[in-house]
PDB file of N, CA and C in Angstrom:
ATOM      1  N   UNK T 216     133.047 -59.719  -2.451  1.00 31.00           N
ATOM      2  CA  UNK T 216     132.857 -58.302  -2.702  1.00 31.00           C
ATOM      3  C   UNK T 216     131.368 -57.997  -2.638  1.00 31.00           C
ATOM      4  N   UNK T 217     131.044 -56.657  -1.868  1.00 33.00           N
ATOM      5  CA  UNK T 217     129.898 -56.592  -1.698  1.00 33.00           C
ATOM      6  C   UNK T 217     129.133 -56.145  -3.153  1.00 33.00           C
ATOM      7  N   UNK T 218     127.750 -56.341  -3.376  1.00 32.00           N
ATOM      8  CA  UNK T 218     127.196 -55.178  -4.445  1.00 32.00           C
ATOM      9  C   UNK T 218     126.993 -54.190  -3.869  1.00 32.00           C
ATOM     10  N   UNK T 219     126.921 -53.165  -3.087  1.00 34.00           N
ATOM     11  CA  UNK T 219     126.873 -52.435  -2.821  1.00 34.00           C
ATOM     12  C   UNK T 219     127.926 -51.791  -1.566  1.00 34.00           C
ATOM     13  N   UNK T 220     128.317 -50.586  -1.849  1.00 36.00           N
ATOM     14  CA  UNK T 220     129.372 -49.899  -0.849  1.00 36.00           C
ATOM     15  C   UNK T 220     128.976 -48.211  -0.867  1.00 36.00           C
ATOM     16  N   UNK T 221     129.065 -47.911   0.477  1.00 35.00           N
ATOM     17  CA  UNK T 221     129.049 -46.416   0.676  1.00 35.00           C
ATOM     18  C   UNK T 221     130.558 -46.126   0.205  1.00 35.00           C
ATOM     19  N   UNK T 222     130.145 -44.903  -0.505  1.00 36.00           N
ATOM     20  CA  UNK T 222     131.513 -43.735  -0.534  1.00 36.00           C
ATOM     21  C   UNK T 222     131.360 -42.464  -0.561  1.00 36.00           C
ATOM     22  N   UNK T 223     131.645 -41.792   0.469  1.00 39.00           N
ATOM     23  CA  UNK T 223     131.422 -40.444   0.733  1.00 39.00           C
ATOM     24  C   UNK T 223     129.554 -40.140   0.515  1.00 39.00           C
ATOM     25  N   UNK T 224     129.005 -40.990   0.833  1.00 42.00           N
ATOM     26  CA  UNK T 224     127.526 -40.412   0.707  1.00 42.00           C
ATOM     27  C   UNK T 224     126.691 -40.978  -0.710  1.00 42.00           C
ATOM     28  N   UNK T 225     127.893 -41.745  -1.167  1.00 45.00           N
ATOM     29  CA  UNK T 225     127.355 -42.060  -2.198  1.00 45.00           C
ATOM     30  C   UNK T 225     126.930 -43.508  -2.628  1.00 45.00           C
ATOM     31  N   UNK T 226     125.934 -44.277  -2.898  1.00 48.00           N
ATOM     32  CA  UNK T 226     125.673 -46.044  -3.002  1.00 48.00           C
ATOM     33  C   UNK T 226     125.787 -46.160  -4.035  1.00 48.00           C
ATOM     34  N   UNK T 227     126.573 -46.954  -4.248  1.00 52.00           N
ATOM     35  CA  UNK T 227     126.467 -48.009  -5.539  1.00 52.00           C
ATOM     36  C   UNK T 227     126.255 -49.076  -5.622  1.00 52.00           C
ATOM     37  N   UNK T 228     125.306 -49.735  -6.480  1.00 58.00           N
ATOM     38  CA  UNK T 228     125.177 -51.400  -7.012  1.00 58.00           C
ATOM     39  C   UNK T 228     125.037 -50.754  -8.544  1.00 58.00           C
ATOM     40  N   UNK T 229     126.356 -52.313  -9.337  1.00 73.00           N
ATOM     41  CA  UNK T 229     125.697 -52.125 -10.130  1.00 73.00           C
ATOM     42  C   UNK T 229     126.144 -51.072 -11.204  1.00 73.00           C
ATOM     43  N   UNK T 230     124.496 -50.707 -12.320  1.00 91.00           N
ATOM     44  CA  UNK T 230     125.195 -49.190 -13.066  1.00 91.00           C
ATOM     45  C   UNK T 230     124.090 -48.406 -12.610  1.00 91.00           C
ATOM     46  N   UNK T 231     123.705 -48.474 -11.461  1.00 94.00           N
ATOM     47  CA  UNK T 231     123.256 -47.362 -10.425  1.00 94.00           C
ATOM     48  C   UNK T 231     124.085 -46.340  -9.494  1.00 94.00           C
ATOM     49  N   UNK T 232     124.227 -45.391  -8.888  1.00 91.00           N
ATOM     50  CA  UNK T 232     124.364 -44.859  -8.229  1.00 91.00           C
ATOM     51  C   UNK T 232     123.606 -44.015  -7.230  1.00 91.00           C
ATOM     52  N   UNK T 233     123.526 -43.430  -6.140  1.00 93.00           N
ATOM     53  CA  UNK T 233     122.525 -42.295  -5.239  1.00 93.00           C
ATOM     54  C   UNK T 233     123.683 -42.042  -4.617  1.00 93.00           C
ATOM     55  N   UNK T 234     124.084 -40.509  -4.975  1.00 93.00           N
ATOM     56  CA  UNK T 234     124.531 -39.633  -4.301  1.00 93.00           C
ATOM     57  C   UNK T 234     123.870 -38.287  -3.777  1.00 93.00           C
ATOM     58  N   UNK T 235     123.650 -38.207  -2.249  1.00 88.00           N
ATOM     59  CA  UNK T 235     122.337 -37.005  -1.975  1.00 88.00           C
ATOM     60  C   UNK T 235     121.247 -37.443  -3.026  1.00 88.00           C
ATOM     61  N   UNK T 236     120.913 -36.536  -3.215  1.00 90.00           N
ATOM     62  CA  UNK T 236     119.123 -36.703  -3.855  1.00 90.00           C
ATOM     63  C   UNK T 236     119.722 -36.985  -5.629  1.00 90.00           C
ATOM     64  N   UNK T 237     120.837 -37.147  -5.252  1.00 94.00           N
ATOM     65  CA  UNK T 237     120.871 -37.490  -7.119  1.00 94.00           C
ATOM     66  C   UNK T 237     121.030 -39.018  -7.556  1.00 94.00           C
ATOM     67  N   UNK T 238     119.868 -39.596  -8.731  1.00 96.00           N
ATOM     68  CA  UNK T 238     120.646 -40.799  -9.121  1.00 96.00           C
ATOM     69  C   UNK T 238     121.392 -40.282 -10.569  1.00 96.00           C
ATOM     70  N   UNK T 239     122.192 -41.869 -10.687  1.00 97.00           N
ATOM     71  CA  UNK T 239     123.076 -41.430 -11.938  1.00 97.00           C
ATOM     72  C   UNK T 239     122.942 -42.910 -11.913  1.00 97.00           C
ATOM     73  N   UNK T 240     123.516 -42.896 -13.478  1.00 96.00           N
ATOM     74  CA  UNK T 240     123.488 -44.038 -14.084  1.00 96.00           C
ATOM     75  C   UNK T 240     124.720 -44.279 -15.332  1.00 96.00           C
ATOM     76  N   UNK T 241     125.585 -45.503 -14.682  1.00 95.00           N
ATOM     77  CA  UNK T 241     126.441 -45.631 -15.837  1.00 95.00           C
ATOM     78  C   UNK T 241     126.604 -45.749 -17.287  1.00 95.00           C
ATOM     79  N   UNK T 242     126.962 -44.429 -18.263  1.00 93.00           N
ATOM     80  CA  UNK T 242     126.764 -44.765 -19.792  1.00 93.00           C
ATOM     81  C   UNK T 242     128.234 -44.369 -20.150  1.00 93.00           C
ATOM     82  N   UNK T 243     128.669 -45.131 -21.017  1.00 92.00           N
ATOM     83  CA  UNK T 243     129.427 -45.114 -21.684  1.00 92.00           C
ATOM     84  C   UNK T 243     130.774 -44.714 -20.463  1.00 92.00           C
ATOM     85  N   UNK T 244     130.961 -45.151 -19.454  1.00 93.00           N
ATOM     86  CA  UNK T 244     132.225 -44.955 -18.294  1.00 93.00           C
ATOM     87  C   UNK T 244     131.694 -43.580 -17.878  1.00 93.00           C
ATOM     88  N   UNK T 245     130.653 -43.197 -17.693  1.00 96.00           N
ATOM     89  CA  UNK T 245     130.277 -42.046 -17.112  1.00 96.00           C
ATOM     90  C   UNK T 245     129.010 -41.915 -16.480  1.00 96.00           C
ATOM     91  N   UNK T 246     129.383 -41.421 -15.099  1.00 96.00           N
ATOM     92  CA  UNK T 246     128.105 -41.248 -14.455  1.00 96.00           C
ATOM     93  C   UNK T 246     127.072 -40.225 -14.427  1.00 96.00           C
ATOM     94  N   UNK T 247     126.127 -40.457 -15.533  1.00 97.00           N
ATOM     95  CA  UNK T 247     125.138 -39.124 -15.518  1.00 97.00           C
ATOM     96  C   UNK T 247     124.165 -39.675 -15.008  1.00 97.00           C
ATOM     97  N   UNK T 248     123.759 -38.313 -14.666  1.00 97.00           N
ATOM     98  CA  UNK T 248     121.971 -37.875 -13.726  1.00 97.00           C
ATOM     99  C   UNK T 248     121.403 -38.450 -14.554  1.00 97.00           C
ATOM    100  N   UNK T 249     120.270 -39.003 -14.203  1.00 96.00           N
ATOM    101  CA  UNK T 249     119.166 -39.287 -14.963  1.00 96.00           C
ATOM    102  C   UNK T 249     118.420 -38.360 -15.253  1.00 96.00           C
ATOM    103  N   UNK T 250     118.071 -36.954 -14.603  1.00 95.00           N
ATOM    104  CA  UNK T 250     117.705 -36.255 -15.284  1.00 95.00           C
ATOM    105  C   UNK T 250     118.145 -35.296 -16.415  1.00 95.00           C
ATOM    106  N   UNK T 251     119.557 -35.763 -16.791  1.00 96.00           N
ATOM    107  CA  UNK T 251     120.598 -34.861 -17.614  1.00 96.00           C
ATOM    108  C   UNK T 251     119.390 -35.049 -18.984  1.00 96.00           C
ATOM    109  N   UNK T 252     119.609 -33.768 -19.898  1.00 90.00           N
ATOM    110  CA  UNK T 252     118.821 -34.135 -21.046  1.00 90.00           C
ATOM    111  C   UNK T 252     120.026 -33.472 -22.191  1.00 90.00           C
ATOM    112  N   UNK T 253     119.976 -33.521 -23.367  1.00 86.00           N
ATOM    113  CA  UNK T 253     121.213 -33.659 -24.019  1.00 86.00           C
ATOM    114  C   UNK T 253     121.063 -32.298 -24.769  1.00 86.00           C
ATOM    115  N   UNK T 254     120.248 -31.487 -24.272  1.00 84.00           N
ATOM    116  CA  UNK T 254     119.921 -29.744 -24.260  1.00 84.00           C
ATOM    117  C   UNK T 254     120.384 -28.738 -23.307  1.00 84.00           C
ATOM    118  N   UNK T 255     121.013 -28.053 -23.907  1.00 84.00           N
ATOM    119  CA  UNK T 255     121.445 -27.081 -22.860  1.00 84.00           C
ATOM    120  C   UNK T 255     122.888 -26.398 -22.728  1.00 84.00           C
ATOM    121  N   UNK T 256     122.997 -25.838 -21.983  1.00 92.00           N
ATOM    122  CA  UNK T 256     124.598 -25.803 -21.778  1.00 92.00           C
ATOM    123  C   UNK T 256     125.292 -26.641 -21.232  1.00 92.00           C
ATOM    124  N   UNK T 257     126.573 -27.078 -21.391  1.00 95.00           N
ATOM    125  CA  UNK T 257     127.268 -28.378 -20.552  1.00 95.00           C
ATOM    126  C   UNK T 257     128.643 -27.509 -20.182  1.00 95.00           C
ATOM    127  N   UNK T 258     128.773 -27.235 -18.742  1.00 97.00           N
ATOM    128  CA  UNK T 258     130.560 -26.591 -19.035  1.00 97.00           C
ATOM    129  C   UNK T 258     131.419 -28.069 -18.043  1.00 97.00           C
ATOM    130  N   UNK T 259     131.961 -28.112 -18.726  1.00 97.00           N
ATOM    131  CA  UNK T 259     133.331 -29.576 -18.518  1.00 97.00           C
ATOM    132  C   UNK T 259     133.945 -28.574 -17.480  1.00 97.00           C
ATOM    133  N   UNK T 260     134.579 -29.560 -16.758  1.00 98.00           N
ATOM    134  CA  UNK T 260     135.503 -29.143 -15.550  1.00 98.00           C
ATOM    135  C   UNK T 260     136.470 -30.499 -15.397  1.00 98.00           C
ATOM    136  N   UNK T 261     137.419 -30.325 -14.908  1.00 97.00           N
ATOM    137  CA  UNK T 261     138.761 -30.971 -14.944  1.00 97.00           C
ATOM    138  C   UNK T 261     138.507 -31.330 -13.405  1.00 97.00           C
ATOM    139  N   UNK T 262     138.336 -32.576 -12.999  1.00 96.00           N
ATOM    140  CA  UNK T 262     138.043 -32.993 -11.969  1.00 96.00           C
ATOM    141  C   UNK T 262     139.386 -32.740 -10.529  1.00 96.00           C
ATOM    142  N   UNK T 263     139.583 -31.864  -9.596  1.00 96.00           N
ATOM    143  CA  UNK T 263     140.458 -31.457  -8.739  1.00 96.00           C
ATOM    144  C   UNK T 263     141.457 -30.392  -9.100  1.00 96.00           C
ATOM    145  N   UNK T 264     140.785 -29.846  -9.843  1.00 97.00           N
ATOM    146  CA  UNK T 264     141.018 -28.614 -10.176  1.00 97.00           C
ATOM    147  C   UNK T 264     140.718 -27.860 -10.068  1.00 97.00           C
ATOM    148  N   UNK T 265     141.462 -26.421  -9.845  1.00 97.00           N
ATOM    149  CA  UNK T 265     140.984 -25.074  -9.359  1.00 97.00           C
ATOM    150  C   UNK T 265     138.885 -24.555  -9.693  1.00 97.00           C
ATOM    151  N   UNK T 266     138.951 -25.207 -10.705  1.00 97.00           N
ATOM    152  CA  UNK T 266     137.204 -24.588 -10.819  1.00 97.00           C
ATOM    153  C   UNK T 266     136.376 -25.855 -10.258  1.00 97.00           C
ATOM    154  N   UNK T 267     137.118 -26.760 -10.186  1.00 97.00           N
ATOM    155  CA  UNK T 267     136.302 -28.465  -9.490  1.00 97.00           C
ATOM    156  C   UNK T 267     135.440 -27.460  -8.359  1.00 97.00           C
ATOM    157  N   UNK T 268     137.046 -27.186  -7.247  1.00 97.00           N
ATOM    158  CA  UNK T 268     136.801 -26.613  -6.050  1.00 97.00           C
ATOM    159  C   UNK T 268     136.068 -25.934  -5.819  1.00 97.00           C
ATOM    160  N   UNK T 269     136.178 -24.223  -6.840  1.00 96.00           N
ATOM    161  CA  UNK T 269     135.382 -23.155  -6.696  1.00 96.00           C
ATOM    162  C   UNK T 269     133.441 -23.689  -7.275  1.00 96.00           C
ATOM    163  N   UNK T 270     133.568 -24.815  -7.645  1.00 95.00           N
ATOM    164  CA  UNK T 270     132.217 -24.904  -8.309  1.00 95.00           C
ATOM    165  C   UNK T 270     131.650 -25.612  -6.614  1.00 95.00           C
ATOM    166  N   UNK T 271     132.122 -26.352  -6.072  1.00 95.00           N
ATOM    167  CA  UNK T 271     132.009 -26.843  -4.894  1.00 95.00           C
ATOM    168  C   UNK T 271     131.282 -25.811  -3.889  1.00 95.00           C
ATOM    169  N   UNK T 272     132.300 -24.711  -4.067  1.00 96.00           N
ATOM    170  CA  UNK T 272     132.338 -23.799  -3.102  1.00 96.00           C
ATOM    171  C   UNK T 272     130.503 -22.663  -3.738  1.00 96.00           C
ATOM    172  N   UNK T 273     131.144 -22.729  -4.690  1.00 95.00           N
ATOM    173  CA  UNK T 273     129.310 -21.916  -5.339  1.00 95.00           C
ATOM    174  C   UNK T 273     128.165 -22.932  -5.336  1.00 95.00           C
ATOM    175  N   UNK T 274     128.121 -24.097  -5.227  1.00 94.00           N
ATOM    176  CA  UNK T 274     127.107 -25.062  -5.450  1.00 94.00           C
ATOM    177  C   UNK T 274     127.568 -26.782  -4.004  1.00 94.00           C
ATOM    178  N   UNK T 275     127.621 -26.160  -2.765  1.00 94.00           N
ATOM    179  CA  UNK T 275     127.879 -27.193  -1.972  1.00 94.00           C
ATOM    180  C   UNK T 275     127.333 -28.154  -2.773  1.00 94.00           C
ATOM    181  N   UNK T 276     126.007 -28.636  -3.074  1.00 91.00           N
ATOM    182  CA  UNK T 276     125.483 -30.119  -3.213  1.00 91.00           C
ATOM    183  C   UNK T 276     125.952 -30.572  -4.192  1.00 91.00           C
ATOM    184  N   UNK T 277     126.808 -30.176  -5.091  1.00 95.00           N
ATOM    185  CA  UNK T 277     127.675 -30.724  -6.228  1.00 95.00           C
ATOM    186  C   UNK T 277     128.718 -31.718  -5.165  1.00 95.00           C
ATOM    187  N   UNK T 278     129.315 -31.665  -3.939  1.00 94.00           N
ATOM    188  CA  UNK T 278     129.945 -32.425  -3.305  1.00 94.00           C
ATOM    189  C   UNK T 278     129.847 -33.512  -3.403  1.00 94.00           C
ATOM    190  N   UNK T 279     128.431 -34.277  -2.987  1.00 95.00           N
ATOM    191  CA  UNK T 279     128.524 -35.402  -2.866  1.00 95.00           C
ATOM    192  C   UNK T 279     128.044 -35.731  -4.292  1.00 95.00           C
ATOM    193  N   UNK T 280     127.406 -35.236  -5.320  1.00 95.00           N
ATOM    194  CA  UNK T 280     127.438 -35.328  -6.876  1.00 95.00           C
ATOM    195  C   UNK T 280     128.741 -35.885  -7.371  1.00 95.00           C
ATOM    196  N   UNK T 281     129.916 -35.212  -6.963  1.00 95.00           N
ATOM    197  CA  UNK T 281     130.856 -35.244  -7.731  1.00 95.00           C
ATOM    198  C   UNK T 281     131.658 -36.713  -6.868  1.00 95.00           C
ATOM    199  N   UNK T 282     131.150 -37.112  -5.641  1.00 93.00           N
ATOM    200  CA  UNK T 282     132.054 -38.012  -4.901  1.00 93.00           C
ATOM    201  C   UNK T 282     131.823 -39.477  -5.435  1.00 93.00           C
ATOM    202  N   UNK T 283     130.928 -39.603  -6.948  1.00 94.00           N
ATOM    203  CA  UNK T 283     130.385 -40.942  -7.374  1.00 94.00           C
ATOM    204  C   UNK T 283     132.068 -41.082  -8.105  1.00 94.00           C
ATOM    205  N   UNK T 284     132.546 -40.538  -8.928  1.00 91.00           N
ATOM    206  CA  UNK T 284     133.765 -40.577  -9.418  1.00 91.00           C
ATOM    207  C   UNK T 284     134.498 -39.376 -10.345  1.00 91.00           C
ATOM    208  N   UNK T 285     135.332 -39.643 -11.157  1.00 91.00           N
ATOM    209  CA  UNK T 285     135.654 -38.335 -12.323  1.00 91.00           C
ATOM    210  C   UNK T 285     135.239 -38.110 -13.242  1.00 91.00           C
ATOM    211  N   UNK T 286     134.381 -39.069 -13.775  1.00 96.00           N
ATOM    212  CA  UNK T 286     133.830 -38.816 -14.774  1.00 96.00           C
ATOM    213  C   UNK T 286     132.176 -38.863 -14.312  1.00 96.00           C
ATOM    214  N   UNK T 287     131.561 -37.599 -14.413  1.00 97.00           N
ATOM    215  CA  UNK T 287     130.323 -37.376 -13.988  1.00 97.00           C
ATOM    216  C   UNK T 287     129.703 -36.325 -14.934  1.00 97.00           C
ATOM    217  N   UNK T 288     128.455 -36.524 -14.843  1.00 97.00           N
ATOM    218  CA  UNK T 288     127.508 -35.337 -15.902  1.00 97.00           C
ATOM    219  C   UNK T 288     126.349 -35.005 -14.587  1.00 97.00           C
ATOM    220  N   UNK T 289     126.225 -34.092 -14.277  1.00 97.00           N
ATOM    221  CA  UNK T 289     125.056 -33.518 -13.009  1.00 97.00           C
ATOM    222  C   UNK T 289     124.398 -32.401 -13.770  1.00 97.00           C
ATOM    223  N   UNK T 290     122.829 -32.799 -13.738  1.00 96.00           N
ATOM    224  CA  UNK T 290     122.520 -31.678 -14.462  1.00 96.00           C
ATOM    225  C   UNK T 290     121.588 -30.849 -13.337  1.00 96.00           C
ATOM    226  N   UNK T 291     121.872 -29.346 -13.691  1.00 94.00           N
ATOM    227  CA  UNK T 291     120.827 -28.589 -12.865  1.00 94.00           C
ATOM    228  C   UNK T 291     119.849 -27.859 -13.970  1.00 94.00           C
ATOM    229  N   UNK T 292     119.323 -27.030 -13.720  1.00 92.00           N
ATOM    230  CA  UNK T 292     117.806 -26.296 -13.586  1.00 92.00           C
ATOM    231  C   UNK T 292     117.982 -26.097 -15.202  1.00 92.00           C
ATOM    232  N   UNK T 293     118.528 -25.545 -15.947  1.00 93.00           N
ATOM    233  CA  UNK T 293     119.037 -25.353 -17.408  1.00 93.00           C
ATOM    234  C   UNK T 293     120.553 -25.294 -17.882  1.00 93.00           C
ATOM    235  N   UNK T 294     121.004 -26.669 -17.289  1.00 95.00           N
ATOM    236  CA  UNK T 294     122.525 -26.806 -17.756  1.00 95.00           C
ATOM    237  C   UNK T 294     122.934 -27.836 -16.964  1.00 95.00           C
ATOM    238  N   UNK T 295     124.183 -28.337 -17.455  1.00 97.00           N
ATOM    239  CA  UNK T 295     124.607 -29.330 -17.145  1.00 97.00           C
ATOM    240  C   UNK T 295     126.604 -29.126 -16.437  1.00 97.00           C
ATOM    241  N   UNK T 296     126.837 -29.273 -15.459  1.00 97.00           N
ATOM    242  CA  UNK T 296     128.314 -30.347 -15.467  1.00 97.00           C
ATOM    243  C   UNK T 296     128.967 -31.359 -15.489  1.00 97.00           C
ATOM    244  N   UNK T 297     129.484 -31.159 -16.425  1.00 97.00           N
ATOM    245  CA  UNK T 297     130.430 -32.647 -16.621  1.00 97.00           C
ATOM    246  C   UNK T 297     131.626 -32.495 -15.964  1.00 97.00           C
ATOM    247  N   UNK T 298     132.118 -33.501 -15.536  1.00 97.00           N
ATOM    248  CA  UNK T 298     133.352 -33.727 -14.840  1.00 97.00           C
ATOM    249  C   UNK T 298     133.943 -34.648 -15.656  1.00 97.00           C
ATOM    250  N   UNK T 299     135.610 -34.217 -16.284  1.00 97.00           N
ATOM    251  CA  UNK T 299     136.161 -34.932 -17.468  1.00 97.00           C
ATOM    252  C   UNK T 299     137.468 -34.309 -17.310  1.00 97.00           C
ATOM    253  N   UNK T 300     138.521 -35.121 -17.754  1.00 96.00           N
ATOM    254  CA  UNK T 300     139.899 -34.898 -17.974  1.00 96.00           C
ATOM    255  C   UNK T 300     140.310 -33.712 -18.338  1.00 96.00           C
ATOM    256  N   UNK T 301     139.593 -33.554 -19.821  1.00 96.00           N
ATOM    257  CA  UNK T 301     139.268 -32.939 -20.476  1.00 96.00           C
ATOM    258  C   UNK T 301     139.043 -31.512 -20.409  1.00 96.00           C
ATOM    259  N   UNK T 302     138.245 -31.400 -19.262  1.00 97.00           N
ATOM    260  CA  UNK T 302     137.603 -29.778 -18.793  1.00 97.00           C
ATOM    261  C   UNK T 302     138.878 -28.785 -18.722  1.00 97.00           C
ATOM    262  N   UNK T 303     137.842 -28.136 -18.416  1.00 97.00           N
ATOM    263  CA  UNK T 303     138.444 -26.547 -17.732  1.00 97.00           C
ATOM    264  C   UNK T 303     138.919 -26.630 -16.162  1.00 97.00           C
ATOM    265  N   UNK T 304     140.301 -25.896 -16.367  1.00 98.00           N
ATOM    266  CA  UNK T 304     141.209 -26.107 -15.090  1.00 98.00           C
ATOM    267  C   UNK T 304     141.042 -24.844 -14.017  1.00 98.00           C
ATOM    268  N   UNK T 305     140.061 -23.459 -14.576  1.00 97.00           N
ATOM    269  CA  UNK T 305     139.284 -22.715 -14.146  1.00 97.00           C
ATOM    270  C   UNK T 305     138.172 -22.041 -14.671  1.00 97.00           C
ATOM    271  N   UNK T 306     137.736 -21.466 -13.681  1.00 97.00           N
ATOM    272  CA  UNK T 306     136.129 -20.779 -14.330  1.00 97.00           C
ATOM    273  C   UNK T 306     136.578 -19.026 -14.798  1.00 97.00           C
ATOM    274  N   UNK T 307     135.946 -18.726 -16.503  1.00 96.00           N
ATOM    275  CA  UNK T 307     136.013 -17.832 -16.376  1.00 96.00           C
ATOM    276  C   UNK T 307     134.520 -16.722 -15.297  1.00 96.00           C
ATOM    277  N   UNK T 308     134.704 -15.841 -15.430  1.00 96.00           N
ATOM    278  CA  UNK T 308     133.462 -14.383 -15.103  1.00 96.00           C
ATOM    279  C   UNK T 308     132.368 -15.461 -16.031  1.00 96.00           C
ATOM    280  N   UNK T 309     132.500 -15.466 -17.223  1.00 95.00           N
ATOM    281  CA  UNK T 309     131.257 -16.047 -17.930  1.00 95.00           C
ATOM    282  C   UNK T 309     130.884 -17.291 -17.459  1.00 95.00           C
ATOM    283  N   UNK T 310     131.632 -18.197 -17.207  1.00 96.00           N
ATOM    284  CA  UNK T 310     131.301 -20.178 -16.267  1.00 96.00           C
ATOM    285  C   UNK T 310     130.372 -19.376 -15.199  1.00 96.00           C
ATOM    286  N   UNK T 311     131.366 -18.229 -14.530  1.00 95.00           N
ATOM    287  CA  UNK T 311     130.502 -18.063 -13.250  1.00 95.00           C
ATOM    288  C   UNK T 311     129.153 -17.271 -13.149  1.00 95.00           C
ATOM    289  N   UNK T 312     128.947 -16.525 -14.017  1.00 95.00           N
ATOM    290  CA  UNK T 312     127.073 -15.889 -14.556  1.00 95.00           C
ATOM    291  C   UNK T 312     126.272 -17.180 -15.074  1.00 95.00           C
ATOM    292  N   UNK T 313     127.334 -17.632 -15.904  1.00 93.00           N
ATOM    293  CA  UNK T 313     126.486 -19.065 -16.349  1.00 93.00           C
ATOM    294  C   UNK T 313     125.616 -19.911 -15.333  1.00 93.00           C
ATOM    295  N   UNK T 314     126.560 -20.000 -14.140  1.00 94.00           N
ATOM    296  CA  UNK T 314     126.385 -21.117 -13.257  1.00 94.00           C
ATOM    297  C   UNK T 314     125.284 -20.420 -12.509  1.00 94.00           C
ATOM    298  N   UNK T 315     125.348 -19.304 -11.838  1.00 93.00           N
ATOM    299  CA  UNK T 315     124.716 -18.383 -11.375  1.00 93.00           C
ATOM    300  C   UNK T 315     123.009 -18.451 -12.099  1.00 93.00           C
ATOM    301  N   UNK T 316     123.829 -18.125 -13.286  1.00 93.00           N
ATOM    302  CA  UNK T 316     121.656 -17.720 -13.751  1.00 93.00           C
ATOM    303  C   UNK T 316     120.920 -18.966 -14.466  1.00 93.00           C
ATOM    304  N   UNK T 317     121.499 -20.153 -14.815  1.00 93.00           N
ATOM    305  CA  UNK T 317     121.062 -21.391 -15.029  1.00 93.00           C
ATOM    306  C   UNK T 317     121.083 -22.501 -13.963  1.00 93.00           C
ATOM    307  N   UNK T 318     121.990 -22.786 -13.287  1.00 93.00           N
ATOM    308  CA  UNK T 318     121.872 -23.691 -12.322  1.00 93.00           C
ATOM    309  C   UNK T 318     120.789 -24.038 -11.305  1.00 93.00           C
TER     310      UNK T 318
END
């Protein structure tokens, strides 16, 4: 088995990752940014789910972000997404101003 394998744009060795210009790093079964900071807003999303998609569709470079696995934390400009079981299965009007004026 190799240490390292492409998937969808994304390398892994290891509890590294580089997907596009993002690294992440494995904590606790989850792949967060290294620049995630534990301030801010965080909105959870339910990974292949109706707001997965639409967040895709408002933020292409979340694509290859999200192609490291399901459980992911990507943080942007003043806020964070997590990708979790857990999340939200859509975005309300408010996810989407959120995403809009922090991201």
């Amino acid at each position: 088995m190799a240490d390292e394998a492409d998937f969808s744009g994304a390398r892994q060795g290891g509890n590294v990752t580089r997907a596009g210009n993002v690294t992440f790093v494995l904590r606790d079964s989850v792949w967060t940014d290294v620049r995630y900071k534990r301030t801010g807003a965080v909105l959870q999303v339910k990974p292949f789910s109706d707001a997965y998609f639409r967040l895709i569709e408002m933020v292409p470079d979340l694509r290859e972000a999200f192609s490291v696995g399901e459980r992911v934390i990507v943080a942007g400009r003043s806020m964070a997404i997590e990708l979790t079981p857990s999340g939200k299965e859509s975005l309300t009007d408010r996810d989407v101003n959120l995403i809009k004026d922090r991201w």
